[in-house]
mmCIF file of C-alpha atoms in Angstrom:
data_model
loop_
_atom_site.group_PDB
_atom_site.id
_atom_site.type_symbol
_atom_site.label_atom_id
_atom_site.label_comp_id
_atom_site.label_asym_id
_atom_site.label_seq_id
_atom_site.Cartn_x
_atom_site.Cartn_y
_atom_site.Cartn_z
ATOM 1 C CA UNK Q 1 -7.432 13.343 -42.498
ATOM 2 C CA UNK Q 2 -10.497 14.126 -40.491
ATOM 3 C CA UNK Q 3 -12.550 11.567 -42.138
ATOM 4 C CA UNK Q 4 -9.748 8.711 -41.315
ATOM 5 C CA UNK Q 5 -10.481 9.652 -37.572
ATOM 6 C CA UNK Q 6 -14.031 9.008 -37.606
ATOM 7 C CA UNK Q 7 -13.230 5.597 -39.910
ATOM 8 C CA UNK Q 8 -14.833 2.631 -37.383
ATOM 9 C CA UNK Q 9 -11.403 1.173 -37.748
ATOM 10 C CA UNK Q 10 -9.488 4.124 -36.286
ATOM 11 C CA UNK Q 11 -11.967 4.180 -33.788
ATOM 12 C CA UNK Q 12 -11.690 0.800 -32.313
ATOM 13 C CA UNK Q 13 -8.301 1.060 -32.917
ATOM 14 C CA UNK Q 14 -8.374 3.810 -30.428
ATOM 15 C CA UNK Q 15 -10.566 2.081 -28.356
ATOM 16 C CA UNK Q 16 -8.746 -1.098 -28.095
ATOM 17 C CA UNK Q 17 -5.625 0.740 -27.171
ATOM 18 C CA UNK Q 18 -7.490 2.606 -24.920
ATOM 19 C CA UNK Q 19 -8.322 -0.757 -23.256
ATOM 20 C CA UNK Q 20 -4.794 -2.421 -23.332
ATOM 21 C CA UNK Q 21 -3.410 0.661 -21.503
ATOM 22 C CA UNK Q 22 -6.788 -0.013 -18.610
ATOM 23 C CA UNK Q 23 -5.441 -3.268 -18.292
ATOM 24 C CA UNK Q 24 -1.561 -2.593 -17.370
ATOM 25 C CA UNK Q 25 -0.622 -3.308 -13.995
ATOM 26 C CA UNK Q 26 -0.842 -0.791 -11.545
ATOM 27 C CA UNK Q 27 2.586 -0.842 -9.529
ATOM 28 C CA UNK Q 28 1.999 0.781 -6.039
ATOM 29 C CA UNK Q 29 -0.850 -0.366 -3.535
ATOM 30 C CA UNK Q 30 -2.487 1.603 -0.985
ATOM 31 C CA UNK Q 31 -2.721 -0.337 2.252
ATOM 32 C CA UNK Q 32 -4.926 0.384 4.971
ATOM 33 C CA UNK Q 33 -3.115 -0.243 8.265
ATOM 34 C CA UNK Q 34 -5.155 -2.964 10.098
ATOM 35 C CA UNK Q 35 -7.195 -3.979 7.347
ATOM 36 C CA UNK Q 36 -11.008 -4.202 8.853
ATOM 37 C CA UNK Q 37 -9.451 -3.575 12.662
ATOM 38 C CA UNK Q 38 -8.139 0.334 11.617
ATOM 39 C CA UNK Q 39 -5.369 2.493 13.858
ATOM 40 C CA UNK Q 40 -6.617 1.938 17.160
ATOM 41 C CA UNK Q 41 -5.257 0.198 20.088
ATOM 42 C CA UNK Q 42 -5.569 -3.407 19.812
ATOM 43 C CA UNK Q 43 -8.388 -5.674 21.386
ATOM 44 C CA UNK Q 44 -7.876 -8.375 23.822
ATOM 45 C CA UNK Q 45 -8.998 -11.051 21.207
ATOM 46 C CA UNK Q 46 -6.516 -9.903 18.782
ATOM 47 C CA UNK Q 47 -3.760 -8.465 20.494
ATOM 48 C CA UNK Q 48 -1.034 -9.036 17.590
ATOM 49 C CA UNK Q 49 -3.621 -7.343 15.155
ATOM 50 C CA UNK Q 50 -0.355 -5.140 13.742
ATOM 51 C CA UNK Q 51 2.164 -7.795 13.784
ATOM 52 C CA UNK Q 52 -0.212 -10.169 11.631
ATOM 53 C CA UNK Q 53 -1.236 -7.660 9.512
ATOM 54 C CA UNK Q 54 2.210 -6.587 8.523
ATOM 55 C CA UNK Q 55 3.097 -9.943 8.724
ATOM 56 C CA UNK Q 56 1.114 -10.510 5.113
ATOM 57 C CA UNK Q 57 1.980 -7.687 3.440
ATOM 58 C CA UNK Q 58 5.208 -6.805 1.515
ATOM 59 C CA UNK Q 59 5.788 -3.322 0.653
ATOM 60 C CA UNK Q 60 7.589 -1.261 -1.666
ATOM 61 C CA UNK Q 61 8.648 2.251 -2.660
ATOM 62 C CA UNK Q 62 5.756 3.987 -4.018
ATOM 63 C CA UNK Q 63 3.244 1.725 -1.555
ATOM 64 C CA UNK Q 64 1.392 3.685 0.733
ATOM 65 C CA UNK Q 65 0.132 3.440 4.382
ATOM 66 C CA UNK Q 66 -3.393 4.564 4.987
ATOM 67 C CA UNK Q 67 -4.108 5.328 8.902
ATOM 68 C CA UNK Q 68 -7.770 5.848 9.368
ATOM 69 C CA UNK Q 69 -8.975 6.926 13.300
ATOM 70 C CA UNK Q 70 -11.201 9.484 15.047
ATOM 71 C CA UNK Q 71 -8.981 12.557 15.040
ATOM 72 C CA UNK Q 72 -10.400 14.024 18.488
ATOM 73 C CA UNK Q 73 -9.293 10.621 19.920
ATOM 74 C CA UNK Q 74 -5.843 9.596 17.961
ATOM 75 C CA UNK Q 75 -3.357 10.354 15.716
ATOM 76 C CA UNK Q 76 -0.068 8.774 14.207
ATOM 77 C CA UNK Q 77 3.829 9.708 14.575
ATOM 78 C CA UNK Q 78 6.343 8.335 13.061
ATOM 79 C CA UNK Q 79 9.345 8.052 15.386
ATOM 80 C CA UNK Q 80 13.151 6.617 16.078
ATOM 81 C CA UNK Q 81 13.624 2.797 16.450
ATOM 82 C CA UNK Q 82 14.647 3.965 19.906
ATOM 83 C CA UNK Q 83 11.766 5.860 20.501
ATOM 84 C CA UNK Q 84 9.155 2.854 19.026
ATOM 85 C CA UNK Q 85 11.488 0.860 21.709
ATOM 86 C CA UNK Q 86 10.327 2.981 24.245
ATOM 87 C CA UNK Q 87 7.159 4.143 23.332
ATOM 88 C CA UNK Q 88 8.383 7.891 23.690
ATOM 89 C CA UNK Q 89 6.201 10.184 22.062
ATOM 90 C CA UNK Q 90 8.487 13.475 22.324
ATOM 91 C CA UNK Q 91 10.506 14.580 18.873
ATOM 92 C CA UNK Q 92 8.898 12.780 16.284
ATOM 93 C CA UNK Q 93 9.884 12.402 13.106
ATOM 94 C CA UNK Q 94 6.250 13.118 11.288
ATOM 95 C CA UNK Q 95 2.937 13.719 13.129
ATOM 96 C CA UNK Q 96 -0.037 13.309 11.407
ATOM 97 C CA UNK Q 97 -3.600 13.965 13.166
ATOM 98 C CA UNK Q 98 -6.543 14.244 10.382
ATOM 99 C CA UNK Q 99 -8.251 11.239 11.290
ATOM 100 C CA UNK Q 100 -7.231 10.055 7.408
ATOM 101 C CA UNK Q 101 -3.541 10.326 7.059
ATOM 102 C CA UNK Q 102 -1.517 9.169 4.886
ATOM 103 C CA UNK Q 103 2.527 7.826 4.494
ATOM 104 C CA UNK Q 104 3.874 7.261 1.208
ATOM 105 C CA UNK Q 105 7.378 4.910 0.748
ATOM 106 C CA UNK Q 106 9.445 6.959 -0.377
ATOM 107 C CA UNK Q 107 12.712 5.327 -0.146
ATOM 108 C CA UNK Q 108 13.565 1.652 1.209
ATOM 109 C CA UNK Q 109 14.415 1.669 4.652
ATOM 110 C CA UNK Q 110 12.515 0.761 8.665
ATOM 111 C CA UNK Q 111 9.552 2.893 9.266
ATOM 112 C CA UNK Q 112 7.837 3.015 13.266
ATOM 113 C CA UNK Q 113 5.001 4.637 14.149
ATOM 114 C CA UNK Q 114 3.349 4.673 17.186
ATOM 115 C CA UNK Q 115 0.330 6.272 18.601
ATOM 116 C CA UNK Q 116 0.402 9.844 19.165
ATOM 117 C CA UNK Q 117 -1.774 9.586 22.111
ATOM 118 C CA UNK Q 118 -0.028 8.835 25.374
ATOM 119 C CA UNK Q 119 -0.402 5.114 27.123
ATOM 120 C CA UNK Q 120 -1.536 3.417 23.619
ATOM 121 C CA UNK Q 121 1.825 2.595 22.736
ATOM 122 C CA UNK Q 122 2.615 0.740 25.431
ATOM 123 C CA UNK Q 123 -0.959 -1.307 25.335
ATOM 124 C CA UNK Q 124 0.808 -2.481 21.564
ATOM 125 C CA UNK Q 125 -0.713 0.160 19.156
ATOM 126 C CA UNK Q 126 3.124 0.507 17.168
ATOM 127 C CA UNK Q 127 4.169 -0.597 13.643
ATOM 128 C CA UNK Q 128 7.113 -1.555 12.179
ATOM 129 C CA UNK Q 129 7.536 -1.667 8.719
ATOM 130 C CA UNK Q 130 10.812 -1.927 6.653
ATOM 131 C CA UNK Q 131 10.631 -2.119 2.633
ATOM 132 C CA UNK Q 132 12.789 -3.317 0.124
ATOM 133 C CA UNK Q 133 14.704 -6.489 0.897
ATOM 134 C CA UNK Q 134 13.878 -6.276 4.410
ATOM 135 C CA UNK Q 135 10.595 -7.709 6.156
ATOM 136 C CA UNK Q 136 7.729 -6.148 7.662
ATOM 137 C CA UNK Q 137 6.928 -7.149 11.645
ATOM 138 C CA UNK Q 138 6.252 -5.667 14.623
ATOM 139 C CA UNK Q 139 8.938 -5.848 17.490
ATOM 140 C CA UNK Q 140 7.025 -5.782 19.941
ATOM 141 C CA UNK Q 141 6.325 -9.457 19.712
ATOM 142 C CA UNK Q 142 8.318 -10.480 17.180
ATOM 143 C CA UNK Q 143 8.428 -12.752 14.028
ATOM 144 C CA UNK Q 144 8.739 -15.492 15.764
ATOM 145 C CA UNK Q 145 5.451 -14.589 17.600
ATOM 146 C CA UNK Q 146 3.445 -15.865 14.929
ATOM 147 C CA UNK Q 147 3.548 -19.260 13.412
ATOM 148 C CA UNK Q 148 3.951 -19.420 9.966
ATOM 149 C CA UNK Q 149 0.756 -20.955 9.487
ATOM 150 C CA UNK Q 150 -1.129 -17.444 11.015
ATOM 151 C CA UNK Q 151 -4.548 -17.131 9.773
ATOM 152 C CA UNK Q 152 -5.630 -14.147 8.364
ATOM 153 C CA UNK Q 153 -8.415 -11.979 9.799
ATOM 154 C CA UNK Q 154 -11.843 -13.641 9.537
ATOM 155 C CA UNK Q 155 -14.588 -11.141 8.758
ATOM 156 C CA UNK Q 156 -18.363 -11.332 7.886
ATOM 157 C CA UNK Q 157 -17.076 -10.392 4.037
ATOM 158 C CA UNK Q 158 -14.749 -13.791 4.003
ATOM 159 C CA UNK Q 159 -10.776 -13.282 3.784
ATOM 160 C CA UNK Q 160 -9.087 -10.194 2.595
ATOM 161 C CA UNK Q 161 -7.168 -10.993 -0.707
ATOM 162 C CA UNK Q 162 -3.813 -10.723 -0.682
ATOM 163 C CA UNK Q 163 -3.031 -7.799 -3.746
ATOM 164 C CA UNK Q 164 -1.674 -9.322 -7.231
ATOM 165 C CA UNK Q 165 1.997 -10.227 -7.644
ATOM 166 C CA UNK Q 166 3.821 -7.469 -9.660
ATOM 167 C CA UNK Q 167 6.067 -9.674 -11.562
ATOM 168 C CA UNK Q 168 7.710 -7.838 -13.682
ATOM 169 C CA UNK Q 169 7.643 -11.100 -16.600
ATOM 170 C CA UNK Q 170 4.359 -10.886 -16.349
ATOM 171 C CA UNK Q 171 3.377 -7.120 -17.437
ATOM 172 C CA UNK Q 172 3.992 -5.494 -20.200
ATOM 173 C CA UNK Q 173 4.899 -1.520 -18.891
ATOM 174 C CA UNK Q 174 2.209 1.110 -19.898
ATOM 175 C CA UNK Q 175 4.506 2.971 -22.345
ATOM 176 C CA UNK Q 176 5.667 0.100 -24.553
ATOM 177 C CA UNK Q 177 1.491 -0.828 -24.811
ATOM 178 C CA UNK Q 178 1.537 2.762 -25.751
ATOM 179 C CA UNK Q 179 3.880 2.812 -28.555
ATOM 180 C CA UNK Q 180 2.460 -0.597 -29.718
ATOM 181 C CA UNK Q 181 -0.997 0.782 -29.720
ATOM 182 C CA UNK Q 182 0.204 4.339 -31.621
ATOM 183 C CA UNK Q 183 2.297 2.439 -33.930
ATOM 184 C CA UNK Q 184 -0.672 -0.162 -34.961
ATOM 185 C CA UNK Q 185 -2.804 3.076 -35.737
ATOM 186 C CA UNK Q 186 -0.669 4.182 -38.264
ATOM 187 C CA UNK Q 187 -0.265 1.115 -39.848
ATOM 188 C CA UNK Q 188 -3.861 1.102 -40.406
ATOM 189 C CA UNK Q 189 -4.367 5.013 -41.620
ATOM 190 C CA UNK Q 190 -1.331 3.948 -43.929
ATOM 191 C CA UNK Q 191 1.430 6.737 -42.386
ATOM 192 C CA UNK Q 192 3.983 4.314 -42.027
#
């Protein structure tokens, strides 16, 4: 048995299964709120920067929301739709203040957040995000804010990609490559 496992064909066998599970899709994306622009209140020249940017995204359950800011200056709550109506910062639902923080989707549903800091809601640093069937925009101006047409943010690296569809006829899910994979092996070593 021990000299079967150090056969060349067991290992690339191993190896090449090794590979095929690399390859599978990876089904949650981690999205960094404002691409390039961060959590901050939004410029003059982009003034929409949260309503575009959720704008292009879709998200899921197991997506994630990465906030990044200068924790002496900011921080993040996630509030009421009520409360993101009014840009009132008392009771939130989750306050987060490390300068690197982090939601995860756990269930479909509308998510706000605001600005923890007071004033910086009102001058339009809020996001609204709702996952599942729903769509992703920010109220405070509105789908219909934005022509369909929106560019995306222009940067000195080009365009952001957009992240890979996760069809689902399209990927093969890790454990049947895994059982594939195992069951070639022992074909090979003859256990089967």
């Amino acid at each position: 048995m021990a000299n079967l496992r150090s056969s060349p064909r067991y290992q690339f066998l191993l190896a090449l299964q090794f590979l095929l599970l690399v390859q599978s899709r990876v089904w949650c994306y981690q999205y960094k709120v404002g691409d390039l622009d961060a959590w901050g209140i939004p410029t003059s020249a982009n003034p929409q920067v949260y309503t575009k940017w959720s704008k292009y995204h879709e998200f899921k359950i197991g997506d994630s929301l990465l906030f990044l800011y200068p924790p002496s200056q900011d921080s993040v709550i996630q509030v009421t739709e009520q409360s993101y109506k009014d840009c009132n910062l008392k009771d939130p639902i989750l306050y987060m203040n490390n300068g690197n923080s982090l939601f995860n989707f756990t269930a479909e549903g509308v998510f706000y957040f605001t600005s923890g800091e007071p004033g910086n809601c009102e001058k339009g640093q809020k996001l609204y995000i709702a996952t599942g069937n729903g769509t992703a925009y920010s109220p405070a101006y509105g789908p219909s804010g934005l022509p369909d047409s929106a560019p995306s943010y222009t940067n000195v690296f080009g365009s952001i990609p957009a992240p890979p569809s996760s069809s689902p006829s399209q990927s093969v899910p890790l454990l049947i490559m895994a059982v594939i994979g195992f069951v070639v092996c022992a074909l090979f070593n003859g256990n089967l």
